[in-house]
CSV table of C-alpha atoms and ligand atoms in Angstrom, one decimal:
chain,number,residue,atom,x,y,z
A,1,MET,CA,-12.8,-12.6,11.6
A,2,LYS,CA,-14.6,-9.9,9.6
A,3,GLY,CA,-13.1,-7.0,7.7
A,4,LYS,CA,-13.2,-4.6,4.8
A,5,ILE,CA,-11.4,-4.8,1.5
A,6,LYS,CA,-9.0,-1.8,1.4
A,7,PHE,CA,-7.6,-2.3,-2.0
A,8,PHE,CA,-7.9,-5.0,-4.6
A,9,SER,CA,-6.3,-5.2,-7.8
A,10,LYS,CA,-8.2,-7.7,-10.1
A,11,GLU,CA,-5.4,-7.2,-12.7
A,12,LYS,CA,-2.5,-8.0,-10.4
A,13,GLY,CA,-4.5,-10.5,-8.4
A,14,PHE,CA,-3.8,-9.3,-5.0
A,15,GLY,CA,-4.8,-6.6,-2.4
A,16,PHE,CA,-5.4,-5.9,1.4
A,17,VAL,CA,-8.2,-6.4,3.6
A,18,VAL,CA,-8.3,-4.3,7.0
A,19,ALA,CA,-9.9,-6.8,9.9
A,20,ASP,CA,-12.2,-5.2,12.5
A,21,ASP,CA,-9.4,-5.0,14.9
A,22,GLY,CA,-7.4,-2.8,12.5
A,23,THR,CA,-4.9,-5.3,11.2
A,24,GLU,CA,-3.8,-5.2,7.7
A,25,HIS,CA,-3.8,-8.5,5.8
A,26,PHE,CA,-2.4,-9.5,2.5
A,27,LEU,CA,-4.9,-10.8,0.0
A,28,GLY,CA,-4.1,-13.0,-2.8
A,29,VAL,CA,-6.5,-14.1,-5.5
A,30,ARG,CA,-6.7,-17.8,-4.8
A,31,GLU,CA,-7.8,-17.2,-1.3
A,32,VAL,CA,-11.1,-15.6,-2.6
A,33,ILE,CA,-14.1,-18.2,-2.5
A,34,GLY,CA,-16.7,-18.0,-5.1
A,35,ALA,CA,-17.0,-16.6,-8.6
A,36,ASN,CA,-16.6,-12.8,-7.8
A,37,LEU,CA,-13.5,-11.0,-7.1
A,38,PRO,CA,-13.7,-8.4,-4.2
A,39,ASN,CA,-14.2,-4.7,-4.9
A,40,ASN,CA,-12.8,-1.8,-2.8
A,41,GLY,CA,-15.0,-1.4,0.3
A,42,ASP,CA,-16.4,-4.8,0.5
A,43,ILE,CA,-17.3,-6.1,3.7
A,44,VAL,CA,-15.8,-9.7,4.1
A,45,GLU,CA,-15.1,-12.7,6.3
A,46,PHE,CA,-12.0,-14.7,6.3
A,47,GLU,CA,-9.3,-16.4,8.4
A,48,SER,CA,-6.3,-14.8,9.6
A,49,ARG,CA,-3.2,-16.3,9.1
A,50,LYS,CA,0.5,-15.5,9.8
A,51,GLY,CA,2.9,-15.7,6.6
A,52,LYS,CA,6.5,-15.2,6.3
A,53,LYS,CA,6.0,-11.5,5.3
A,54,GLY,CA,3.1,-10.7,7.6
A,55,PRO,CA,-0.7,-11.6,8.1
A,56,TYR,CA,-2.5,-12.7,5.3
A,57,ALA,CA,-6.3,-13.5,4.6
A,58,ALA,CA,-7.2,-17.1,3.8
A,59,GLN,CA,-10.7,-18.5,2.8
A,60,LEU,CA,-12.2,-15.1,2.1
A,61,ASN,CA,-16.0,-14.7,1.8
A,62,ILE,CA,-17.6,-11.5,0.3
A,63,LEU,CA,-20.5,-10.6,2.4
A,64,THR,CA,-21.6,-7.3,1.3
A,65,SER,CA,-20.4,-5.9,-2.2
A,66,SER,CA,-19.9,-2.3,-2.2
A,67,GLU,CA,-20.2,-2.1,-5.9
A,68,ASN,CA,-23.8,-1.0,-6.0
A,69,THR,CA,-24.0,1.1,-2.9
A,70,GLU,CA,-20.9,3.1,-3.6
A,71,GLN,CA,-21.6,6.2,-6.1
A,72,ARG,CA,-19.2,5.7,-8.8
A,73,LYS,CA,-18.8,9.4,-9.7
A,74,ASP,CA,-17.8,10.6,-6.3
A,75,ASP,CA,-14.2,10.5,-5.9
A,76,ARG,CA,-14.0,11.7,-2.3
A,77,VAL,CA,-12.3,9.9,0.2
A,78,VAL,CA,-13.7,8.6,3.5
A,79,CYS,CA,-11.8,9.9,6.2
A,80,PRO,CA,-10.5,6.9,8.4
A,81,SER,CA,-10.7,9.0,11.5
A,82,CYS,CA,-14.1,10.7,11.3
A,83,ASN,CA,-15.7,8.8,8.5
A,84,LYS,CA,-16.8,12.2,6.5
A,85,LYS,CA,-16.3,12.1,2.8
A,86,MET,CA,-13.6,14.8,1.8
A,87,TYR,CA,-10.8,15.7,-0.4
A,88,PRO,CA,-7.4,15.2,1.3
A,89,LYS,CA,-5.1,18.0,1.8
A,90,LEU,CA,-1.6,17.5,0.6
A,91,ILE,CA,1.3,18.4,2.9
A,92,HIS,CA,4.6,18.8,1.1
A,93,ASP,CA,8.3,18.5,2.3
A,94,ARG,CA,11.2,20.1,0.6
A,95,GLY,CA,13.4,17.4,-1.1
A,96,ALA,CA,16.9,17.4,-1.1
A,97,PHE,CA,17.3,19.8,-3.9
A,98,GLY,CA,14.5,22.1,-2.8
A,99,ASP,CA,11.7,20.3,-4.8
A,100,PRO,CA,8.3,19.9,-3.3
A,101,LYS,CA,7.8,16.2,-2.3
A,102,PRO,CA,4.4,15.1,-0.9
A,103,ARG,CA,4.8,13.8,2.7
A,104,LYS,CA,1.5,12.9,3.7
A,105,SER,CA,-2.4,14.0,3.2
A,106,LEU,CA,-4.8,15.0,5.9
A,107,CYS,CA,-8.6,15.1,6.4
A,108,PRO,CA,-9.6,18.7,6.0
A,109,PHE,CA,-12.2,18.1,8.8
A,110,CYS,CA,-10.3,16.3,11.8
A,111,GLY,CA,-7.0,16.7,10.7
A,112,ALA,CA,-6.2,12.8,10.8
A,113,THR,CA,-3.4,11.6,8.6
A,114,VAL,CA,-5.1,9.8,5.4
A,115,LYS,CA,-2.0,8.7,3.8
A,116,ASP,CA,1.6,8.9,4.5
A,117,PHE,CA,4.1,9.0,1.5
A,118,SER,CA,7.2,9.4,3.5
A,119,GLY,CA,8.3,5.9,3.0
A,120,CYS,CA,9.3,3.4,0.0
A,121,PHE,CA,11.0,6.4,-1.9
A,122,ILE,CA,12.4,3.8,-4.3
A,123,ALA,CA,9.5,1.8,-5.0
A,124,THR,CA,7.5,5.0,-5.4
A,125,SER,CA,9.6,6.6,-7.9
A,126,VAL,CA,10.1,3.3,-9.8
A,127,TYR,CA,6.3,3.0,-10.1
A,128,GLY,CA,5.6,6.6,-10.4
A,129,ASP,CA,2.4,6.2,-8.4
A,130,PHE,CA,2.0,6.2,-4.7
A,131,ASP,CA,-0.9,3.8,-5.1
A,132,ALA,CA,0.5,1.2,-7.3
A,133,PRO,CA,-0.3,-2.1,-6.0
A,134,GLU,CA,3.5,-3.0,-6.1
A,135,VAL,CA,4.2,0.2,-4.1
A,136,LEU,CA,1.2,-0.9,-1.5
A,137,PHE,CA,3.0,-4.3,-1.2
A,138,TYR,CA,6.2,-2.9,-0.1
A,139,ARG,CA,4.7,-0.4,2.4
A,140,HIS,CA,2.7,-3.4,3.8
A,141,TYR,CA,5.6,-5.5,4.2
A,142,ARG,CA,7.7,-2.7,5.6
A,143,ASP,CA,5.0,-1.8,8.1
A,144,THR,CA,4.1,-5.4,9.2
A,145,VAL,CA,7.3,-7.1,9.2
A,146,LEU,CA,10.3,-5.0,9.1
A,147,LYS,CA,9.1,-2.7,11.8
A,148,THR,CA,8.7,-5.5,14.2
A,149,LYS,CA,12.4,-6.9,14.1
A,150,PHE,CA,15.4,-5.0,15.1
A,151,LEU,CA,17.5,-5.5,12.1
A,152,GLY,CA,14.3,-4.4,10.2
A,153,ARG,CA,14.2,-1.1,11.9
A,154,VAL,CA,18.0,-0.6,11.5
A,155,PHE,CA,17.5,-1.4,7.7
A,156,ILE,CA,14.5,1.3,7.6
A,157,LYS,CA,16.8,3.7,9.1
A,158,VAL,CA,19.5,3.1,6.7
A,159,TYR,CA,17.1,3.0,4.0
A,160,TYR,CA,15.5,6.3,4.7
A,161,PHE,CA,19.0,7.8,4.7
A,162,ILE,CA,20.3,6.6,1.6
A,163,SER,CA,16.8,6.5,-0.6
A,164,PRO,CA,16.5,10.2,-1.4
A,165,SER,CA,20.0,10.4,-3.0
A,166,ILE,CA,19.1,7.1,-5.0
A,167,VAL,CA,15.8,8.6,-6.2
A,168,THR,CA,17.7,11.4,-7.8
A,169,ILE,CA,20.0,9.1,-9.5
A,170,LEU,CA,16.9,7.2,-10.6
A,171,GLU,CA,15.2,10.3,-12.1
A,172,ARG,CA,18.2,10.7,-14.2
A,173,SER,CA,18.2,7.3,-15.7
A,174,PRO,CA,15.2,5.6,-17.1
A,175,HIS,CA,17.2,2.4,-17.8
A,176,LEU,CA,18.3,1.8,-14.2
A,177,THR,CA,14.9,2.5,-13.2
A,178,ARG,CA,13.7,-0.6,-15.5
A,179,LEU,CA,16.3,-2.6,-14.3
A,180,ILE,CA,15.1,-2.1,-10.6
A,181,LYS,CA,11.4,-2.2,-11.5
A,182,ASN,CA,11.9,-5.9,-13.0
A,183,ARG,CA,13.7,-6.9,-9.6
A,184,LEU,CA,10.8,-5.5,-7.6
A,185,ASP,CA,8.3,-7.0,-9.8
A,186,ALA,CA,10.0,-10.5,-9.5
A,187,SER,CA,10.1,-10.3,-5.8
A,188,VAL,CA,6.5,-9.3,-5.5
A,189,ARG,CA,5.8,-12.4,-7.7
A,190,LYS,CA,8.1,-14.8,-5.6
A,191,ALA,CA,6.5,-13.6,-2.2
A,192,SER,CA,4.9,-16.7,-0.7
A,193,PHE,CA,2.3,-16.5,1.5
B,201,ZN,ZN1,-11.5,13.1,9.6
């Protein structure tokens, strides 16, 4: 099937492809055919397979590289809903202690949600970045696997309930943060697709 590279980290060797039907697929570097690695926005062709942790892309061919067509200096984002280029508007929530926490970002033209930050509190605070490849990995796992299973849904509810308080503990303990980061790193590496 055909799709578009949503994100690919050459450094980490993995990323995600969104198929034309909207399904997000994990992409490991060894499934890329040819000498060139994909860039964000590349149009690609691949085989959709089902792995233990959700759909993944196999035998991926790059059809159109976005490298030359996309303007490098333009840091605006293309809205997934209306396709206009824009700067997303951040919406904040009040955290447990009155501190502002970004909840999601919206398209200023059509109001569609561009990014949802509400999940993966632990992973996000450990990596300190909403878009760290590892955080995207856990978000993908949550959305494609956990949400479809009953126990997974229960787990997500419990997790959402307890994790804001864990994040507060993490913010005060760099040592614990490092420990958890090592565990998360190991489980990203171990994930067999
Ligand atoms: Zn829009």
